[in-house]
mmCIF file of C-alpha atoms in Angstrom:
data_model
loop_
_atom_site.group_PDB
_atom_site.id
_atom_site.type_symbol
_atom_site.label_atom_id
_atom_site.label_comp_id
_atom_site.label_asym_id
_atom_site.label_seq_id
_atom_site.Cartn_x
_atom_site.Cartn_y
_atom_site.Cartn_z
ATOM 1 C CA GLY Y 1 -81.454 0.631 57.915
ATOM 2 C CA GLU Y 2 -82.481 1.754 61.901
ATOM 3 C CA ASN Y 3 -85.863 2.287 63.058
ATOM 4 C CA VAL Y 4 -86.491 3.830 65.868
ATOM 5 C CA GLU Y 5 -89.515 4.737 67.208
ATOM 6 C CA GLN Y 6 -90.492 7.129 70.726
ATOM 7 C CA HIS Y 7 -93.228 7.590 72.446
ATOM 8 C CA PRO Y 8 -94.835 8.984 73.989
ATOM 9 C CA SER Y 9 -94.871 12.275 71.416
ATOM 10 C CA THR Y 10 -95.789 14.030 74.760
ATOM 11 C CA LEU Y 11 -95.282 14.105 78.276
ATOM 12 C CA SER Y 12 -96.863 16.399 81.166
ATOM 13 C CA VAL Y 13 -95.645 15.835 84.957
ATOM 14 C CA GLN Y 14 -95.892 17.485 87.707
ATOM 15 C CA GLU Y 15 -93.007 19.721 89.317
ATOM 16 C CA GLY Y 16 -91.555 16.810 91.818
ATOM 17 C CA ASP Y 17 -93.151 13.820 89.970
ATOM 18 C CA SER Y 18 -90.655 11.383 88.100
ATOM 19 C CA ALA Y 19 -91.023 11.669 84.027
ATOM 20 C CA VAL Y 20 -90.152 8.145 81.747
ATOM 21 C CA ILE Y 21 -89.883 8.188 78.012
ATOM 22 C CA LYS Y 22 -89.930 5.238 75.800
ATOM 23 C CA CYS Y 23 -88.076 4.068 72.633
ATOM 24 C CA THR Y 24 -88.320 1.223 70.556
ATOM 25 C CA TYR Y 25 -85.361 -0.197 68.098
ATOM 26 C CA SER Y 26 -85.765 -2.133 65.096
ATOM 27 C CA ASP Y 27 -81.485 -2.989 64.557
ATOM 28 C CA SER Y 28 -80.156 -6.145 66.240
ATOM 29 C CA ALA Y 29 -76.488 -4.668 65.866
ATOM 30 C CA SER Y 30 -76.961 -1.582 67.599
ATOM 31 C CA ASN Y 31 -75.180 -1.205 70.325
ATOM 32 C CA TYR Y 32 -75.102 2.479 71.042
ATOM 33 C CA PHE Y 33 -77.960 4.512 72.165
ATOM 34 C CA PRO Y 34 -77.631 8.490 73.502
ATOM 35 C CA TRP Y 35 -80.759 10.690 74.757
ATOM 36 C CA TYR Y 36 -80.454 14.343 73.686
ATOM 37 C CA LYS Y 37 -82.079 17.507 75.459
ATOM 38 C CA GLN Y 38 -83.524 20.145 73.333
ATOM 39 C CA GLU Y 39 -84.634 23.166 74.523
ATOM 40 C CA LEU Y 40 -86.607 25.693 72.489
ATOM 41 C CA GLY Y 41 -84.597 27.487 69.217
ATOM 42 C CA LYS Y 42 -81.488 25.459 70.787
ATOM 43 C CA ARG Y 43 -78.925 22.807 69.365
ATOM 44 C CA PRO Y 44 -79.296 19.244 70.568
ATOM 45 C CA GLN Y 45 -77.373 18.401 73.378
ATOM 46 C CA LEU Y 46 -76.766 14.319 74.464
ATOM 47 C CA ILE Y 47 -77.746 14.282 78.162
ATOM 48 C CA ILE Y 48 -76.930 10.360 78.697
ATOM 49 C CA ASP Y 49 -76.043 7.549 76.853
ATOM 50 C CA ILE Y 50 -75.588 4.109 77.164
ATOM 51 C CA ARG Y 51 -73.396 0.968 75.333
ATOM 52 C CA SER Y 52 -74.970 -2.599 74.961
ATOM 53 C CA ASN Y 53 -72.764 -4.082 77.572
ATOM 54 C CA VAL Y 54 -74.865 -2.316 80.582
ATOM 55 C CA GLY Y 55 -78.194 -2.360 81.628
ATOM 56 C CA GLU Y 56 -78.771 0.811 83.695
ATOM 57 C CA LYS Y 57 -77.055 3.723 83.872
ATOM 58 C CA LYS Y 58 -77.537 6.472 86.048
ATOM 59 C CA ASP Y 59 -76.247 10.573 86.550
ATOM 60 C CA GLN Y 60 -78.141 13.066 89.140
ATOM 61 C CA ARG Y 61 -81.929 12.763 88.186
ATOM 62 C CA ILE Y 62 -81.619 11.149 85.223
ATOM 63 C CA ALA Y 63 -80.946 6.924 83.809
ATOM 64 C CA VAL Y 64 -81.066 4.750 81.354
ATOM 65 C CA THR Y 65 -82.628 2.103 80.994
ATOM 66 C CA LEU Y 66 -81.654 -1.293 77.619
ATOM 67 C CA ASN Y 67 -82.919 -4.290 77.334
ATOM 68 C CA LYS Y 68 -81.379 -5.899 74.290
ATOM 69 C CA THR Y 69 -83.730 -8.918 73.923
ATOM 70 C CA ALA Y 70 -86.736 -6.857 74.160
ATOM 71 C CA LYS Y 71 -85.006 -3.974 71.865
ATOM 72 C CA HIS Y 72 -86.032 -1.167 73.770
ATOM 73 C CA PHE Y 73 -84.510 1.319 75.911
ATOM 74 C CA SER Y 74 -85.609 4.029 78.960
ATOM 75 C CA LEU Y 75 -85.143 7.186 79.996
ATOM 76 C CA HIS Y 76 -86.078 7.951 83.295
ATOM 77 C CA ILE Y 77 -86.054 11.537 85.050
ATOM 78 C CA THR Y 78 -85.967 11.791 88.246
ATOM 79 C CA GLU Y 79 -87.403 14.992 90.380
ATOM 80 C CA THR Y 80 -88.500 16.579 87.854
ATOM 81 C CA GLN Y 81 -87.722 20.694 87.658
ATOM 82 C CA PRO Y 82 -89.387 23.271 85.430
ATOM 83 C CA GLU Y 83 -85.691 23.948 83.746
ATOM 84 C CA ASP Y 84 -86.371 19.747 82.236
ATOM 85 C CA SER Y 85 -88.932 21.074 80.520
ATOM 86 C CA ALA Y 86 -87.675 20.193 76.368
ATOM 87 C CA VAL Y 87 -87.503 18.266 73.345
ATOM 88 C CA TYR Y 88 -85.613 15.121 74.375
ATOM 89 C CA PHE Y 89 -84.826 12.749 71.641
ATOM 90 C CA CYS Y 90 -83.479 8.984 71.743
ATOM 91 C CA ALA Y 91 -81.399 7.678 69.129
ATOM 92 C CA ALA Y 92 -79.436 3.795 68.106
ATOM 93 C CA LYS Y 93 -76.909 3.285 66.203
ATOM 94 C CA ARG Y 94 -73.964 0.977 65.869
ATOM 95 C CA ALA Y 95 -70.954 2.170 67.936
ATOM 96 C CA HIS Y 96 -67.578 2.905 66.175
ATOM 97 C CA ASN Y 97 -69.411 1.638 62.578
ATOM 98 C CA ASN Y 98 -68.770 5.214 61.512
ATOM 99 C CA ASN Y 99 -72.706 5.332 59.885
ATOM 100 C CA ASP Y 100 -75.864 6.881 60.314
ATOM 101 C CA MET Y 101 -77.395 6.931 63.337
ATOM 102 C CA ARG Y 102 -81.272 7.082 63.408
ATOM 103 C CA PHE Y 103 -83.406 9.243 66.148
ATOM 104 C CA GLY Y 104 -86.869 9.021 67.530
ATOM 105 C CA ALA Y 105 -89.592 11.790 67.072
ATOM 106 C CA GLY Y 106 -88.887 13.394 69.856
ATOM 107 C CA THR Y 107 -91.011 14.111 73.082
ATOM 108 C CA ARG Y 108 -92.033 16.940 74.511
ATOM 109 C CA LEU Y 109 -91.592 17.616 77.843
ATOM 110 C CA THR Y 110 -93.158 19.992 80.448
ATOM 111 C CA VAL Y 111 -93.118 20.447 84.129
ATOM 112 C CA LYS Y 112 -95.728 22.449 85.654
ATOM 113 C CA PRO Y 113 -94.155 24.793 88.434
ATOM 114 C CA ASP H 1 -71.031 25.507 72.759
ATOM 115 C CA SER H 2 -70.221 22.514 71.056
ATOM 116 C CA GLY H 3 -67.510 23.944 69.475
ATOM 117 C CA VAL H 4 -69.423 23.246 66.144
ATOM 118 C CA THR H 5 -70.381 26.359 64.300
ATOM 119 C CA GLN H 6 -72.363 26.445 61.962
ATOM 120 C CA THR H 7 -73.208 29.454 58.911
ATOM 121 C CA PRO H 8 -74.986 31.341 58.351
ATOM 122 C CA LYS H 9 -77.201 31.382 61.577
ATOM 123 C CA HIS H 10 -80.646 32.935 59.451
ATOM 124 C CA LEU H 11 -81.256 32.774 56.021
ATOM 125 C CA ILE H 12 -84.283 34.090 53.845
ATOM 126 C CA THR H 13 -84.767 33.491 50.342
ATOM 127 C CA ALA H 14 -87.524 32.268 48.005
ATOM 128 C CA THR H 15 -88.977 30.091 46.387
ATOM 129 C CA GLY H 16 -86.894 28.607 43.412
ATOM 130 C CA GLN H 17 -83.352 30.091 44.403
ATOM 131 C CA ARG H 18 -80.319 28.139 45.374
ATOM 132 C CA VAL H 19 -78.639 28.422 49.139
ATOM 133 C CA THR H 20 -75.194 27.632 50.340
ATOM 134 C CA LEU H 21 -74.900 25.885 54.170
ATOM 135 C CA ARG H 22 -71.971 25.882 56.159
ATOM 136 C CA CYS H 23 -70.308 23.296 58.722
ATOM 137 C CA SER H 24 -66.946 23.409 60.712
ATOM 138 C CA PRO H 25 -66.815 19.929 62.635
ATOM 139 C CA ARG H 26 -64.878 20.004 66.142
ATOM 140 C CA SER H 27 -61.298 20.074 66.066
ATOM 141 C CA GLY H 28 -59.994 16.538 65.010
ATOM 142 C CA ASP H 29 -63.681 15.451 63.739
ATOM 143 C CA LEU H 30 -63.762 13.619 61.261
ATOM 144 C CA SER H 31 -67.025 12.948 60.021
ATOM 145 C CA VAL H 32 -70.052 15.486 59.535
ATOM 146 C CA TYR H 33 -73.818 14.873 59.915
ATOM 147 C CA TRP H 34 -76.545 17.213 58.418
ATOM 148 C CA TYR H 35 -80.445 17.079 59.554
ATOM 149 C CA GLN H 36 -82.770 19.012 58.907
ATOM 150 C CA GLN H 37 -86.062 19.685 61.506
ATOM 151 C CA SER H 38 -88.902 21.481 60.379
ATOM 152 C CA LEU H 39 -91.081 22.720 62.809
ATOM 153 C CA ASP H 40 -92.154 20.498 65.339
ATOM 154 C CA GLN H 41 -90.431 17.590 64.054
ATOM 155 C CA GLY H 42 -88.079 15.587 64.471
ATOM 156 C CA LEU H 43 -84.345 14.836 63.848
ATOM 157 C CA GLN H 44 -84.415 13.509 60.133
ATOM 158 C CA PHE H 45 -81.278 12.178 58.721
ATOM 159 C CA LEU H 46 -79.672 13.743 55.858
ATOM 160 C CA ILE H 47 -76.370 12.448 55.185
ATOM 161 C CA GLN H 48 -72.728 12.119 56.158
ATOM 162 C CA TYR H 49 -69.131 12.499 55.384
ATOM 163 C CA TYR H 50 -66.250 11.281 56.739
ATOM 164 C CA ASN H 51 -62.758 12.550 55.514
ATOM 165 C CA GLY H 52 -64.063 14.151 52.654
ATOM 166 C CA GLU H 53 -66.325 10.907 51.405
ATOM 167 C CA GLU H 54 -69.837 10.521 51.471
ATOM 168 C CA ARG H 55 -71.122 7.764 54.155
ATOM 169 C CA ALA H 56 -74.069 7.414 54.260
ATOM 170 C CA LYS H 57 -77.116 8.622 52.932
ATOM 171 C CA GLY H 58 -81.169 9.759 54.570
ATOM 172 C CA ASN H 59 -83.988 11.338 53.361
ATOM 173 C CA ILE H 60 -82.010 13.711 50.857
ATOM 174 C CA LEU H 61 -83.865 14.915 48.030
ATOM 175 C CA GLU H 62 -82.269 15.059 44.633
ATOM 176 C CA ARG H 63 -82.316 19.229 44.657
ATOM 177 C CA PHE H 64 -79.800 18.805 48.250
ATOM 178 C CA SER H 65 -76.255 17.723 47.952
ATOM 179 C CA ALA H 66 -73.390 18.527 49.754
ATOM 180 C CA GLN H 67 -69.450 17.829 50.023
ATOM 181 C CA GLN H 68 -66.586 17.646 52.828
ATOM 182 C CA PHE H 69 -63.518 20.178 52.130
ATOM 183 C CA PRO H 70 -59.939 18.717 52.599
ATOM 184 C CA ASP H 71 -60.052 21.563 55.715
ATOM 185 C CA LEU H 72 -62.733 19.249 57.205
ATOM 186 C CA HIS H 73 -65.709 21.816 56.375
ATOM 187 C CA SER H 74 -69.305 20.980 54.793
ATOM 188 C CA GLU H 75 -71.681 22.532 52.742
ATOM 189 C CA LEU H 76 -75.056 21.701 52.077
ATOM 190 C CA ASN H 77 -76.505 23.290 48.944
ATOM 191 C CA LEU H 78 -79.840 22.971 48.695
ATOM 192 C CA SER H 79 -81.535 24.117 45.278
ATOM 193 C CA SER H 80 -84.996 25.496 43.493
ATOM 194 C CA LEU H 81 -86.035 25.713 47.015
ATOM 195 C CA GLU H 82 -89.978 25.131 47.783
ATOM 196 C CA LEU H 83 -91.680 26.506 51.173
ATOM 197 C CA GLY H 84 -91.184 22.846 51.986
ATOM 198 C CA ASP H 85 -87.877 23.476 52.678
ATOM 199 C CA SER H 86 -87.986 26.144 55.317
ATOM 200 C CA ALA H 87 -86.530 23.707 58.781
ATOM 201 C CA LEU H 88 -84.185 24.395 60.969
ATOM 202 C CA TYR H 89 -80.903 22.340 59.928
ATOM 203 C CA PHE H 90 -78.307 20.978 61.824
ATOM 204 C CA CYS H 91 -74.776 19.848 61.382
ATOM 205 C CA ALA H 92 -73.192 17.680 63.715
ATOM 206 C CA SER H 93 -69.352 16.848 64.389
ATOM 207 C CA SER H 94 -68.121 13.311 65.892
ATOM 208 C CA GLN H 95 -64.550 10.892 66.078
ATOM 209 C CA GLU H 96 -66.376 8.326 64.172
ATOM 210 C CA PRO H 97 -64.206 5.987 63.669
ATOM 211 C CA ALA H 98 -61.564 6.287 65.768
ATOM 212 C CA GLY H 99 -62.975 7.550 68.878
ATOM 213 C CA GLY H 100 -66.451 8.848 70.471
ATOM 214 C CA ASP H 101 -69.707 7.750 68.837
ATOM 215 C CA GLU H 102 -71.050 11.134 70.370
ATOM 216 C CA GLN H 103 -72.243 13.677 68.050
ATOM 217 C CA PHE H 104 -71.655 17.433 68.600
ATOM 218 C CA PHE H 105 -74.588 19.371 67.188
ATOM 219 C CA GLY H 106 -73.893 22.845 65.924
ATOM 220 C CA PRO H 107 -76.286 25.875 66.846
ATOM 221 C CA GLY H 108 -77.661 25.805 63.484
ATOM 222 C CA THR H 109 -79.116 27.785 60.226
ATOM 223 C CA ARG H 110 -82.820 28.597 59.918
ATOM 224 C CA LEU H 111 -84.136 28.647 56.276
ATOM 225 C CA THR H 112 -86.639 30.592 55.602
ATOM 226 C CA VAL H 113 -88.410 30.004 51.904
ATOM 227 C CA LEU H 114 -90.914 32.936 51.173
#
């Protein structure tokens, strides 16, 4: 089955700096890669996702890049703000395949004002 | 609000007991997933149901079981509870396989085993 590794486990940045979180996956057939943000005590919420037919996707201050050959994908947050502080999870699965999605272990991002 | 509901919100019980957690998916979603999140841990996939049938199994203990009913709501049964079962239990739903892959999470049930 799929195995997703995520690094770093914790990340502290100064407000306004960029943050990068990286994930690797093992199943070469995976083609759907979402990123979830989880604030303390709350549910995980999707912030951005990418499919294997594109290499990069951007939504305002958030971007995700995908390297299918190397089987890794990354989340980039620019101009970080204190409200970006949360735990971020990456995940991977085979799209439209009705199978389970495997999550990385999470990255706790702290943005210092 | 994701449209996924879970009850109860909190549950406190003793070791050895049995509890049932309930999840109602978003309207139209046929797939339901259960996850366990222990303190400061990631999301551990437990089990997936699609339209009443089990589709995938993750790290689910034999003491745990689940089912999805004809009205598509799902229940996760945890028995012979141990202290280590204390965790947040999330359910999620999606339109898979017919529609999008995005999983929408419910608010979770916080289980405390004393």
